[in-house]
Amino acid sequence: MILARKSQLHYYVDVPLYVKSDDGRYVMYKPGGKTLSDMRISEERLHVELYMKHEDKLKGLQEAQRGFNRQLQNNVKSGDPAQVKSTLISIVEETLMEPRSGSLEGVSETMDILISDYADESDVIKQLLFVSSTDYSTVIHSINVMAFALAFASHAHLSTAQTKVLGISALLHDVGKVKITPEILTAPRILNNEEFEEMKSHTLIGYQILRECRFSDKGICLAALEHHEKLDGTGYPNNKKNVSEIAKIIAVIDCYEALTNNDRPYRCAMIPIDTLNLLKDDVNKGKFDKDIFKKFAYSLVK
Ligand SMILES: [Fe+2]
Ligand SMILES: [Fe+2]
């Protein structure tokens, strides 16, 4: 038995929940086929710790993802960017707790909602970038990169299918960071060589995780592997010059997002115009794709 995550409890339908009795036995609390709200148990009334069978973990997460996605759809329809961002944070956080095949594919449905006509009409995705978040993390970074990527897709008139693949790639490009030592991820200083080598490995780890998933487009795995490559061969992990199209787009957006965010205490966030000038220098040095950079810059002002 494992402790069930409180944030997911109310979404479980087929997953039975148990409570631990004083003598250490597990007694059924909620049978499969019913939700806690079917049993009229509200979140406030739920003071006990509930458990689930270990083998139900993935099924539980999938039920929770469906529940969060329904909530996201309502948030998108009401056009409230703060609500959309908050639900998205829950989805990405919960999904990254179990980053493997069977759970990561859940973001495919999330992306369908984010690129739906409702989202288009309310312009809610663009507004996501103006909802500030106090605790910058891989989750927030990934959501921001995705929001920039969807704005880019709209500006570049990508097809719905291409937009979806780009959005998923953006959301999951740093999935490999779940395996990096947390102290390295949040180090309030410049990393030493050894630490930086570990940090670099998030590209390969992400690729390996995503390769096991049932995404139909291989560009999603390549974006995780290649988003730190530079077109002049000075990037990592493979000093590759010939980089996939999606990875080239994510590379530009990823750098822009990281530089404009206050993610590191040892340096200040840059303002957009300075960041664009810095990236333009890198374009001129042959590190980033010129056409992609231009389209991205225009997508910011549109
Ligand atoms: Fe990365
Ligand atoms: Fe990133």
Short mmCIF file of C-alpha atoms and ligand atoms in Angstrom, two decimals:
data_model
loop_
_atom_site.label_atom_id
_atom_site.label_comp_id
_atom_site.label_asym_id
_atom_site.label_seq_id
_atom_site.Cartn_x
_atom_site.Cartn_y
_atom_site.Cartn_z
CA MET A 1 0.00 0.00 0.00
CA ILE A 2 1.13 3.57 -0.63
CA LEU A 3 -0.15 6.88 0.66
CA ALA A 4 -2.52 8.41 -1.89
CA ARG A 5 -1.69 11.98 -2.94
CA LYS A 6 -4.19 14.38 -1.34
CA SER A 7 -4.32 16.59 -4.44
CA GLN A 8 -5.57 13.65 -6.53
CA LEU A 9 -8.01 11.96 -4.14
CA HIS A 10 -11.18 13.57 -5.40
CA TYR A 11 -10.53 12.51 -8.98
CA TYR A 12 -10.23 8.79 -8.27
CA VAL A 13 -13.11 6.76 -9.64
CA ASP A 14 -12.06 3.16 -10.26
CA VAL A 15 -9.17 3.27 -7.79
CA PRO A 16 -10.28 1.97 -4.36
CA LEU A 17 -8.99 3.84 -1.31
CA TYR A 18 -8.16 2.42 2.10
CA VAL A 19 -7.72 3.73 5.60
CA LYS A 20 -5.27 2.27 8.11
CA SER A 21 -6.91 0.96 11.28
CA ASP A 22 -5.33 1.14 14.76
CA ASP A 23 -4.14 -2.45 14.51
CA GLY A 24 -2.34 -1.68 11.22
CA ARG A 25 -4.84 -3.34 8.86
CA TYR A 26 -6.05 -1.56 5.75
CA VAL A 27 -9.82 -1.17 5.60
CA MET A 28 -11.66 -0.11 2.45
CA TYR A 29 -12.75 3.54 2.59
CA LYS A 30 -13.97 4.08 -0.96
CA PRO A 31 -14.73 1.23 -3.35
CA GLY A 32 -13.86 1.34 -7.05
CA GLY A 33 -16.52 2.85 -9.30
CA LYS A 34 -17.34 5.75 -6.98
CA THR A 35 -15.74 9.10 -6.28
CA LEU A 36 -15.39 10.63 -2.82
CA SER A 37 -17.98 13.22 -3.81
CA ASP A 38 -20.38 10.39 -4.78
CA MET A 39 -20.01 9.38 -1.15
CA ARG A 40 -20.62 12.99 -0.08
CA ILE A 41 -17.15 13.32 1.41
CA SER A 42 -15.90 16.83 0.81
CA GLU A 43 -12.25 17.88 0.78
CA GLU A 44 -12.73 19.77 4.06
CA ARG A 45 -14.20 16.75 5.80
CA LEU A 46 -11.34 14.52 4.77
CA HIS A 47 -8.95 14.47 7.69
CA VAL A 48 -7.70 10.90 7.47
CA GLU A 49 -4.76 9.66 5.43
CA LEU A 50 -5.89 7.41 2.62
CA TYR A 51 -3.94 4.64 0.97
CA MET A 52 -4.08 2.90 -2.38
CA LYS A 53 -2.61 -0.29 -3.75
CA HIS A 54 0.80 0.22 -5.31
CA GLU A 55 -0.37 -1.26 -8.59
CA ASP A 56 -3.13 1.38 -8.81
CA LYS A 57 -0.67 4.29 -8.77
CA LEU A 58 -0.58 4.86 -12.52
CA LYS A 59 -4.32 4.33 -12.95
CA GLY A 60 -4.90 6.86 -10.15
CA LEU A 61 -2.66 9.42 -11.84
CA GLN A 62 -4.46 8.92 -15.15
CA GLU A 63 -7.85 9.46 -13.45
CA ALA A 64 -6.44 12.57 -11.77
CA GLN A 65 -5.09 13.86 -15.09
CA ARG A 66 -8.55 13.48 -16.64
CA GLY A 67 -10.06 15.36 -13.69
CA PHE A 68 -7.50 18.16 -13.88
CA ASN A 69 -8.01 18.37 -17.64
CA ARG A 70 -11.78 18.81 -17.13
CA GLN A 71 -11.00 21.59 -14.67
CA LEU A 72 -8.57 23.14 -17.18
CA GLN A 73 -11.24 23.07 -19.86
CA ASN A 74 -13.60 25.01 -17.59
CA ASN A 75 -10.84 27.49 -16.72
CA VAL A 76 -10.07 28.01 -20.41
CA LYS A 77 -13.76 28.51 -21.21
CA SER A 78 -14.07 31.13 -18.49
CA GLY A 79 -10.94 32.82 -19.90
CA ASP A 80 -9.21 33.32 -16.56
CA PRO A 81 -5.43 33.08 -17.09
CA ALA A 82 -4.59 32.85 -13.37
CA GLN A 83 -6.90 29.83 -12.97
CA VAL A 84 -5.56 28.25 -16.16
CA LYS A 85 -1.99 28.64 -14.92
CA SER A 86 -2.80 27.26 -11.48
CA THR A 87 -4.50 24.15 -12.94
CA LEU A 88 -1.65 23.71 -15.42
CA ILE A 89 0.85 23.82 -12.57
CA SER A 90 -1.10 21.03 -10.83
CA ILE A 91 -1.21 18.94 -14.02
CA VAL A 92 2.50 19.31 -14.74
CA GLU A 93 3.53 18.81 -11.11
CA GLU A 94 1.44 15.67 -10.68
CA THR A 95 2.56 14.28 -14.05
CA LEU A 96 6.24 14.89 -13.36
CA MET A 97 5.92 12.94 -10.10
CA GLU A 98 5.58 9.86 -12.29
CA PRO A 99 7.46 10.75 -15.47
CA ARG A 100 7.05 7.62 -17.54
CA SER A 101 5.04 6.00 -20.25
CA GLY A 102 1.36 5.97 -19.34
CA SER A 103 1.51 9.27 -17.48
CA LEU A 104 3.41 11.68 -19.75
CA GLU A 105 1.01 10.99 -22.63
CA GLY A 106 -1.70 12.62 -20.46
CA VAL A 107 -0.40 16.06 -21.47
CA SER A 108 -1.58 15.32 -24.99
CA GLU A 109 -5.17 15.89 -23.85
CA THR A 110 -4.02 18.99 -21.94
CA MET A 111 -2.57 20.38 -25.15
CA ASP A 112 -5.81 19.69 -27.06
CA ILE A 113 -7.59 21.93 -24.55
CA LEU A 114 -4.93 24.66 -24.74
CA ILE A 115 -5.09 24.86 -28.53
CA SER A 116 -8.87 24.54 -28.73
CA ASP A 117 -11.05 27.21 -30.30
CA TYR A 118 -12.13 28.36 -26.82
CA ALA A 119 -8.53 29.10 -25.89
CA ASP A 120 -8.02 30.89 -29.17
CA GLU A 121 -11.06 33.08 -28.70
CA SER A 122 -10.24 34.12 -25.16
CA ASP A 123 -6.51 34.64 -25.94
CA VAL A 124 -5.91 33.06 -22.55
CA ILE A 125 -2.61 31.35 -23.47
CA LYS A 126 -0.81 34.59 -24.32
CA GLN A 127 -2.04 36.03 -21.05
CA LEU A 128 -0.48 33.13 -19.13
CA LEU A 129 2.86 34.86 -19.57
CA PHE A 130 1.64 37.83 -17.56
CA VAL A 131 0.57 35.74 -14.57
CA SER A 132 3.54 35.98 -12.26
CA SER A 133 4.62 33.02 -10.18
CA THR A 134 6.40 33.42 -6.92
CA ASP A 135 8.34 30.16 -6.83
CA TYR A 136 10.16 29.71 -10.10
CA SER A 137 10.76 26.03 -10.83
CA THR A 138 11.15 23.61 -13.72
CA VAL A 139 7.34 23.36 -13.77
CA ILE A 140 6.81 27.12 -14.16
CA HIS A 141 9.67 27.36 -16.67
CA SER A 142 8.14 24.55 -18.75
CA ILE A 143 4.69 26.17 -18.72
CA ASN A 144 6.19 29.52 -19.75
CA VAL A 145 8.21 27.94 -22.56
CA MET A 146 5.02 26.22 -23.73
CA ALA A 147 3.04 29.49 -23.70
CA PHE A 148 5.77 31.21 -25.78
CA ALA A 149 5.85 28.19 -28.10
CA LEU A 150 2.09 28.34 -28.70
CA ALA A 151 2.33 32.09 -29.44
CA PHE A 152 5.16 31.30 -31.87
CA ALA A 153 3.06 28.59 -33.53
CA SER A 154 0.17 30.98 -34.00
CA HIS A 155 2.43 33.70 -35.44
CA ALA A 156 4.18 31.21 -37.76
CA HIS A 157 0.80 29.79 -38.89
CA LEU A 158 1.73 26.24 -37.96
CA SER A 159 -0.98 23.61 -38.50
CA THR A 160 -2.97 22.31 -35.52
CA ALA A 161 -1.00 19.07 -35.57
CA GLN A 162 2.36 20.90 -35.66
CA THR A 163 1.20 23.27 -32.91
CA LYS A 164 0.26 20.35 -30.70
CA VAL A 165 3.63 18.63 -31.15
CA LEU A 166 5.48 21.89 -30.50
CA GLY A 167 3.38 22.57 -27.37
CA ILE A 168 3.99 19.09 -25.93
CA SER A 169 7.70 19.30 -26.78
CA ALA A 170 7.94 22.65 -25.00
CA LEU A 171 6.09 21.41 -21.93
CA LEU A 172 8.26 18.30 -21.64
CA HIS A 173 11.64 19.54 -22.95
CA ASP A 174 13.17 19.55 -19.44
CA VAL A 175 11.47 16.37 -18.17
CA GLY A 176 14.94 14.88 -17.58
CA LYS A 177 15.47 17.40 -14.76
CA VAL A 178 13.30 15.21 -12.50
CA LYS A 179 16.36 12.95 -12.16
CA ILE A 180 18.86 15.73 -11.41
CA THR A 181 19.91 16.30 -7.79
CA PRO A 182 17.57 19.01 -6.43
CA GLU A 183 20.49 20.95 -4.86
CA ILE A 184 22.04 21.29 -8.31
CA LEU A 185 18.76 22.42 -9.88
CA THR A 186 18.23 25.14 -7.30
CA ALA A 187 21.86 26.04 -6.52
CA PRO A 188 21.98 29.79 -5.78
CA ARG A 189 25.36 30.10 -7.54
CA ILE A 190 27.17 29.15 -10.73
CA LEU A 191 27.65 25.37 -10.91
CA ASN A 192 31.11 23.80 -10.73
CA ASN A 193 32.25 21.55 -13.59
CA GLU A 194 31.09 18.31 -12.06
CA GLU A 195 27.68 19.74 -11.21
CA PHE A 196 27.30 21.23 -14.67
CA GLU A 197 28.05 17.83 -16.22
CA GLU A 198 25.20 16.35 -14.17
CA MET A 199 22.92 19.22 -15.17
CA LYS A 200 23.73 18.65 -18.85
CA SER A 201 22.59 15.03 -18.56
CA HIS A 202 18.93 16.16 -18.28
CA THR A 203 18.87 16.22 -22.09
CA LEU A 204 19.79 12.57 -22.49
CA ILE A 205 17.65 11.46 -19.54
CA GLY A 206 14.65 13.33 -20.97
CA TYR A 207 15.22 11.69 -24.34
CA GLN A 208 15.33 8.24 -22.75
CA ILE A 209 12.15 8.87 -20.75
CA LEU A 210 10.21 10.23 -23.74
CA ARG A 211 11.43 7.52 -26.11
CA GLU A 212 9.55 4.99 -23.97
CA CYS A 213 6.30 6.95 -24.30
CA ARG A 214 3.64 6.39 -26.91
CA PHE A 215 3.82 9.81 -28.55
CA SER A 216 3.29 9.50 -32.27
CA ASP A 217 5.81 12.21 -33.17
CA LYS A 218 9.50 11.54 -32.52
CA GLY A 219 10.17 15.29 -32.60
CA ILE A 220 9.08 15.40 -28.95
CA CYS A 221 11.99 13.12 -27.86
CA LEU A 222 14.45 15.00 -30.08
CA ALA A 223 13.43 18.34 -28.57
CA ALA A 224 14.39 17.03 -25.12
CA LEU A 225 17.70 15.71 -26.45
CA GLU A 226 18.72 18.64 -28.63
CA HIS A 227 17.34 21.84 -27.08
CA HIS A 228 20.78 22.83 -25.72
CA GLU A 229 22.60 22.10 -28.98
CA LYS A 230 23.87 25.13 -30.92
CA LEU A 231 23.92 25.25 -34.70
CA ASP A 232 27.69 26.00 -34.69
CA GLY A 233 28.32 22.76 -32.78
CA THR A 234 29.13 24.39 -29.42
CA GLY A 235 26.10 23.05 -27.56
CA TYR A 236 25.48 19.87 -25.60
CA PRO A 237 25.13 16.89 -25.18
CA ASN A 238 26.50 15.93 -28.64
CA ASN A 239 27.96 19.17 -30.16
CA LYS A 240 25.49 18.58 -32.94
CA LYS A 241 25.12 21.10 -35.77
CA ASN A 242 22.26 19.36 -37.53
CA VAL A 243 19.39 19.86 -35.10
CA SER A 244 15.69 18.97 -35.53
CA GLU A 245 13.32 21.83 -36.36
CA ILE A 246 11.36 21.66 -33.09
CA ALA A 247 14.58 21.62 -31.04
CA LYS A 248 15.75 24.76 -32.89
CA ILE A 249 12.54 26.55 -31.90
CA ILE A 250 12.65 25.37 -28.28
CA ALA A 251 16.35 26.38 -28.06
CA VAL A 252 15.55 30.04 -28.78
CA ILE A 253 12.48 30.16 -26.54
CA ASP A 254 14.18 28.27 -23.72
CA CYS A 255 17.06 30.77 -23.59
CA TYR A 256 14.73 33.75 -23.79
CA GLU A 257 12.53 32.42 -20.98
CA ALA A 258 15.48 31.59 -18.72
CA LEU A 259 17.11 35.00 -19.22
CA THR A 260 13.95 37.04 -18.67
CA ASN A 261 13.03 35.18 -15.50
CA ASN A 262 14.28 35.78 -12.03
CA ASP A 263 15.26 32.17 -11.59
CA ARG A 264 18.73 32.54 -10.09
CA PRO A 265 19.48 34.63 -7.00
CA TYR A 266 23.01 35.38 -8.30
CA ARG A 267 21.78 37.22 -11.37
CA CYS A 268 18.91 39.51 -12.27
CA ALA A 269 16.24 38.90 -14.86
CA MET A 270 16.98 40.71 -18.10
CA ILE A 271 14.47 42.97 -19.80
CA PRO A 272 12.99 41.64 -23.09
CA ILE A 273 14.77 44.03 -25.46
CA ASP A 274 18.22 43.31 -23.96
CA THR A 275 17.49 39.59 -24.10
CA LEU A 276 16.50 39.79 -27.75
CA ASN A 277 19.71 41.72 -28.53
CA LEU A 278 21.77 39.09 -26.74
CA LEU A 279 20.04 36.29 -28.66
CA LYS A 280 20.54 38.24 -31.88
CA ASP A 281 24.29 38.26 -31.22
CA ASP A 282 24.11 34.47 -30.89
CA VAL A 283 22.14 34.27 -34.14
CA ASN A 284 24.91 36.26 -35.85
CA LYS A 285 27.51 33.90 -34.39
CA GLY A 286 25.59 31.02 -36.00
CA LYS A 287 24.27 29.49 -32.78
CA PHE A 288 20.52 29.96 -33.35
CA ASP A 289 18.37 29.80 -36.47
CA LYS A 290 17.87 33.30 -37.90
CA ASP A 291 14.40 32.74 -39.33
CA ILE A 292 13.11 31.13 -36.13
CA PHE A 293 14.58 33.94 -34.04
CA LYS A 294 12.86 36.57 -36.20
CA LYS A 295 9.50 34.82 -36.03
CA PHE A 296 9.85 34.43 -32.27
CA ALA A 297 10.72 38.11 -31.78
CA TYR A 298 7.66 39.15 -33.83
CA SER A 299 5.42 36.71 -31.97
CA LEU A 300 6.24 38.62 -28.77
CA VAL A 301 4.90 41.92 -30.04
CA LYS A 302 1.91 40.61 -31.98
FE FE B 1 17.03 22.17 -20.66
FE FE B 2 14.52 24.57 -20.35
#
